GROMACS .gro file of C-alpha atoms in nm:
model
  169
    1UNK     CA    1  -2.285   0.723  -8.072
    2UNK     CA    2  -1.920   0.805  -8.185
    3UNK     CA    3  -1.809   0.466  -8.051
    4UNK     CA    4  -2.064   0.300  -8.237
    5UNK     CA    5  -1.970   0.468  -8.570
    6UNK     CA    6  -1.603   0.439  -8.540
    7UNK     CA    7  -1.680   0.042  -8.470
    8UNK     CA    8  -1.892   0.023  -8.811
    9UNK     CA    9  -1.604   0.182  -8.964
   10UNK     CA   10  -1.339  -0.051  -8.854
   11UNK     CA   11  -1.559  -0.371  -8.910
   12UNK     CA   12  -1.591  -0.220  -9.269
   13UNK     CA   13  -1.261  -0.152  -9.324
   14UNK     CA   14  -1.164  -0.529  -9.218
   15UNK     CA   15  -1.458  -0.653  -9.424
   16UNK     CA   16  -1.287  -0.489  -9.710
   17UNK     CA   17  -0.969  -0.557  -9.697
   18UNK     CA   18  -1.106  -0.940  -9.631
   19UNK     CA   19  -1.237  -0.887  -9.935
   20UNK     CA   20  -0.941  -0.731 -10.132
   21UNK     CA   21  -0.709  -1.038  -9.995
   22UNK     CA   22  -0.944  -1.342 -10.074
   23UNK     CA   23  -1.133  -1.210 -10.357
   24UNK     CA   24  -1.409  -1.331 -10.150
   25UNK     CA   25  -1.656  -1.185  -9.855
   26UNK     CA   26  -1.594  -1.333  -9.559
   27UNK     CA   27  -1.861  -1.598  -9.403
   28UNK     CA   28  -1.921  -1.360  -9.136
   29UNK     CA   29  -2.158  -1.193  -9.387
   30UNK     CA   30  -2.293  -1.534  -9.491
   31UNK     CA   31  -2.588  -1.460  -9.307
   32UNK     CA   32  -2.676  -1.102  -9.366
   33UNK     CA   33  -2.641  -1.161  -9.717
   34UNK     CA   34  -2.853  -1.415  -9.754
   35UNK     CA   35  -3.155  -1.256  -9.592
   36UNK     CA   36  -3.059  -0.933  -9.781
   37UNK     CA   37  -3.102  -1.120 -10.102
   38UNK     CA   38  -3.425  -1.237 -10.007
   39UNK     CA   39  -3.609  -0.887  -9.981
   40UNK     CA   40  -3.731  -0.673 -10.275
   41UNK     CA   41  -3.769  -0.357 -10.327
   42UNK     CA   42  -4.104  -0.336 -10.177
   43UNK     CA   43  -4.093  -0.551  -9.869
   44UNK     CA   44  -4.134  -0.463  -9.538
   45UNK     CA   45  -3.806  -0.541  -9.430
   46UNK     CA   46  -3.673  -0.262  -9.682
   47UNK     CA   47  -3.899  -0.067  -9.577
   48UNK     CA   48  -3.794  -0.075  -9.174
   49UNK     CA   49  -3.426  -0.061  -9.314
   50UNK     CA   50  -3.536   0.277  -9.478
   51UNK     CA   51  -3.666   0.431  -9.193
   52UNK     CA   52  -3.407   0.331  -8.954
   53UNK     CA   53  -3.157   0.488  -9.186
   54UNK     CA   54  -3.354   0.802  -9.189
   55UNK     CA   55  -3.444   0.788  -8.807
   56UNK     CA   56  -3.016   0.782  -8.767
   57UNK     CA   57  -2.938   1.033  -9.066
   58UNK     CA   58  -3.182   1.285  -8.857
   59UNK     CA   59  -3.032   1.225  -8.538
   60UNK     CA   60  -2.687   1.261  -8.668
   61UNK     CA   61  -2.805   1.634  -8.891
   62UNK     CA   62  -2.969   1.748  -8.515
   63UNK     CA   63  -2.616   1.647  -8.377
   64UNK     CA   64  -2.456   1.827  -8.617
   65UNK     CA   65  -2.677   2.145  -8.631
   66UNK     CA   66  -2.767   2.212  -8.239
   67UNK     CA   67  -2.521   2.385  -8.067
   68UNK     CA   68  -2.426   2.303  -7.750
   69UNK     CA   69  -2.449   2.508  -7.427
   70UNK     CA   70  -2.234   2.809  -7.398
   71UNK     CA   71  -1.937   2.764  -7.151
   72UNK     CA   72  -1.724   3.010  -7.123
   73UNK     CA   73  -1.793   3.258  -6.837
   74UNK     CA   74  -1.747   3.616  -6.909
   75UNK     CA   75  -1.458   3.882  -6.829
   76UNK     CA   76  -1.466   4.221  -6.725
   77UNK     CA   77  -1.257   4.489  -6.967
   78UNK     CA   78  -0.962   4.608  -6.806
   79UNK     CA   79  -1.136   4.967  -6.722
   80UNK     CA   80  -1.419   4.769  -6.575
   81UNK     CA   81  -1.692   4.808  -6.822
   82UNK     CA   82  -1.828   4.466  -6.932
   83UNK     CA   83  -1.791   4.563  -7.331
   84UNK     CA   84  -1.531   4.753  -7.494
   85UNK     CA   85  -1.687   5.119  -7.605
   86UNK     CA   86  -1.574   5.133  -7.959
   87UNK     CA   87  -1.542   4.741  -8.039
   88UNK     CA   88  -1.858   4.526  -8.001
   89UNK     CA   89  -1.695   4.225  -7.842
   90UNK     CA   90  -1.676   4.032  -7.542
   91UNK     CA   91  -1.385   3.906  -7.334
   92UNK     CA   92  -1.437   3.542  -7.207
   93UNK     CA   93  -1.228   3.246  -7.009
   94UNK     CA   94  -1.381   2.863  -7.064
   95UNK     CA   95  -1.437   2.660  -6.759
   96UNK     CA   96  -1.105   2.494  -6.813
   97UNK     CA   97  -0.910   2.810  -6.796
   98UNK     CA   98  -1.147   2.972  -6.440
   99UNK     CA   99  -1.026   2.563  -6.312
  100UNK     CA  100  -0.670   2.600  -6.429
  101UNK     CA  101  -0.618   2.929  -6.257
  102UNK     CA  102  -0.842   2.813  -5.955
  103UNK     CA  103  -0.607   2.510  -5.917
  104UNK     CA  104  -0.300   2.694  -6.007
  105UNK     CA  105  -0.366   2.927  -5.697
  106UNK     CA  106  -0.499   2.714  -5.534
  107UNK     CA  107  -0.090   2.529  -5.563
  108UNK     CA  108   0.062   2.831  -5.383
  109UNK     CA  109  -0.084   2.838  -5.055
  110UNK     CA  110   0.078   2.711  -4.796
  111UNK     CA  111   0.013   2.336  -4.677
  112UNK     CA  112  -0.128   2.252  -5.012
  113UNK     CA  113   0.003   1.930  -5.147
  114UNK     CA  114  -0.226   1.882  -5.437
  115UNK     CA  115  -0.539   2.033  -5.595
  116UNK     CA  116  -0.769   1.945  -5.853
  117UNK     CA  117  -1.060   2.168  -5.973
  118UNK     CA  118  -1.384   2.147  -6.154
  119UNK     CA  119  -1.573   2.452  -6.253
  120UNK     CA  120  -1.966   2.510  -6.421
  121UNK     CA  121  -2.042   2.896  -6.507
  122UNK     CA  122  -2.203   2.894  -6.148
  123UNK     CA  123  -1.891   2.741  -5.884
  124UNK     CA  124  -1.591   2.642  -5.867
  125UNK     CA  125  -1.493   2.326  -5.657
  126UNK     CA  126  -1.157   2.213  -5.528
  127UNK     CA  127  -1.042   1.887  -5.445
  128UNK     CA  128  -0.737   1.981  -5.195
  129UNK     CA  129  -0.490   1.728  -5.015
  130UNK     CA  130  -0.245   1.880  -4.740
  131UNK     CA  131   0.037   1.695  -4.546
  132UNK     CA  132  -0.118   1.897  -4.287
  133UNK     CA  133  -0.306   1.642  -3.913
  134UNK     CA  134  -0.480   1.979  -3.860
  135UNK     CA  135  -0.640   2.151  -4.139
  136UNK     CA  136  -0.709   2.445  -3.904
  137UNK     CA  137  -0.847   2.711  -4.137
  138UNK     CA  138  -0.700   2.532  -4.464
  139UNK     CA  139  -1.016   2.531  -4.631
  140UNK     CA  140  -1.150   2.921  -4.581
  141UNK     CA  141  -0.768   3.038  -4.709
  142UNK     CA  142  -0.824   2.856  -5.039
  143UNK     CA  143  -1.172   2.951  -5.094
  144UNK     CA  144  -1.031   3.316  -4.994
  145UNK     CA  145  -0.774   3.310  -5.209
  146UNK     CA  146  -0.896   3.140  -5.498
  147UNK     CA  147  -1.206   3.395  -5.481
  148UNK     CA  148  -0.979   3.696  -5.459
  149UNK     CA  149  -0.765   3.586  -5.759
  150UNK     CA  150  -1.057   3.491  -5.984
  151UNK     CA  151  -1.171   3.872  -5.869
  152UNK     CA  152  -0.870   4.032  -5.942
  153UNK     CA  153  -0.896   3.805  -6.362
  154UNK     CA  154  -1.184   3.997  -6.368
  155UNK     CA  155  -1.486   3.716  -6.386
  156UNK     CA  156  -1.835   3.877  -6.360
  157UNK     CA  157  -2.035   3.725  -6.224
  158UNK     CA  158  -1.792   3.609  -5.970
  159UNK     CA  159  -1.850   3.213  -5.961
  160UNK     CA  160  -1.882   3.054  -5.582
  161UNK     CA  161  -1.635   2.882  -5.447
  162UNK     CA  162  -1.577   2.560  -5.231
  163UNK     CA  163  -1.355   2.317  -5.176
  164UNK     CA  164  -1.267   1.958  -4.952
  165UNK     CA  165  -0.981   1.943  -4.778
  166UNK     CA  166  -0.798   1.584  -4.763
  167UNK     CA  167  -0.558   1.542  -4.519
  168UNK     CA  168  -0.274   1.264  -4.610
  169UNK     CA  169  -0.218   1.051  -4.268
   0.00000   0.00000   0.00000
């Protein structure tokens, strides 16, 4: 939908500034404008125009108005309590940040070449390439790790971990 605005914008813009340089709409138009001239106030045409500009302008309030789904996961307090006692507020991280740390951790364990991660407020998956012809027990020490560090950042609930191991040959 954003795509589709932001071309109608641009095709105005040019349209305009057609416009401003010739003193004159471009024959692109030609044909719009001569069925637009054609329809009164009370046609059906008009009418259809009407509603599809209303059918739009709703979608794009709903857009506007509906939130989207919460996704940050939530964080312990550092005594271990999931609130503060005197401050009503809650500590979160976003996905991005649980897959940042995942991946960073994921970095520092031996035989790891590369990681990518992906998390939802459920798991936490990592995409893990290794130098390594045997991956021996590659994959349970990242899933170990990564679950112990996300742990120790506090996360509760505690997401569940997996990952793939690639090995580069």
């Amino acid at each position: 939908m954003g795509i589709l605005l932001l071309a109608t914008g641009v095709t105005l813009v040019w349209l305009t500034i057609a416009r401003l340089m010739n003193g004159t709409w471009p024959t692109v138009l030609q044909g719009p404008r001569d069925l637009l001239t054609g329809l009164t106030w009370n046609s059906p045409g008009v009418w259809g125009i009407g509603a599809g500009a209303v059918v739009v302008g709703l979608i794009l309030l709903l857009c506007a108005i509906v939130p989207g789904a919460f996704s940050a996961l939530p964080v312990r307090g550092s005594d271990g309590s999931d609130q503060a006692p005197v401050q009503e507020q809650e500590t979160v991280m976003t996905r991005r940040a649980v897959a940042h740390l995942a991946r960073a951790r994921c970095g520092g364990i031996d035989g790891v070449s590369s990681a990518t991660a992906t998390a939802t407020s459920k798991r936490v998956h990592l995409n893990v390439s290794t130098n390594l012809r045997e991956t021996g027990d590659l994959q349970t020490r990242i899933t170990e790790s990564v679950r112990e560090r996300l742990e120790a950042a506090g996360l509760d609930p505690l997401p569940r971990v997996s990952a793939t191991v690639h090995s580069k040959d």
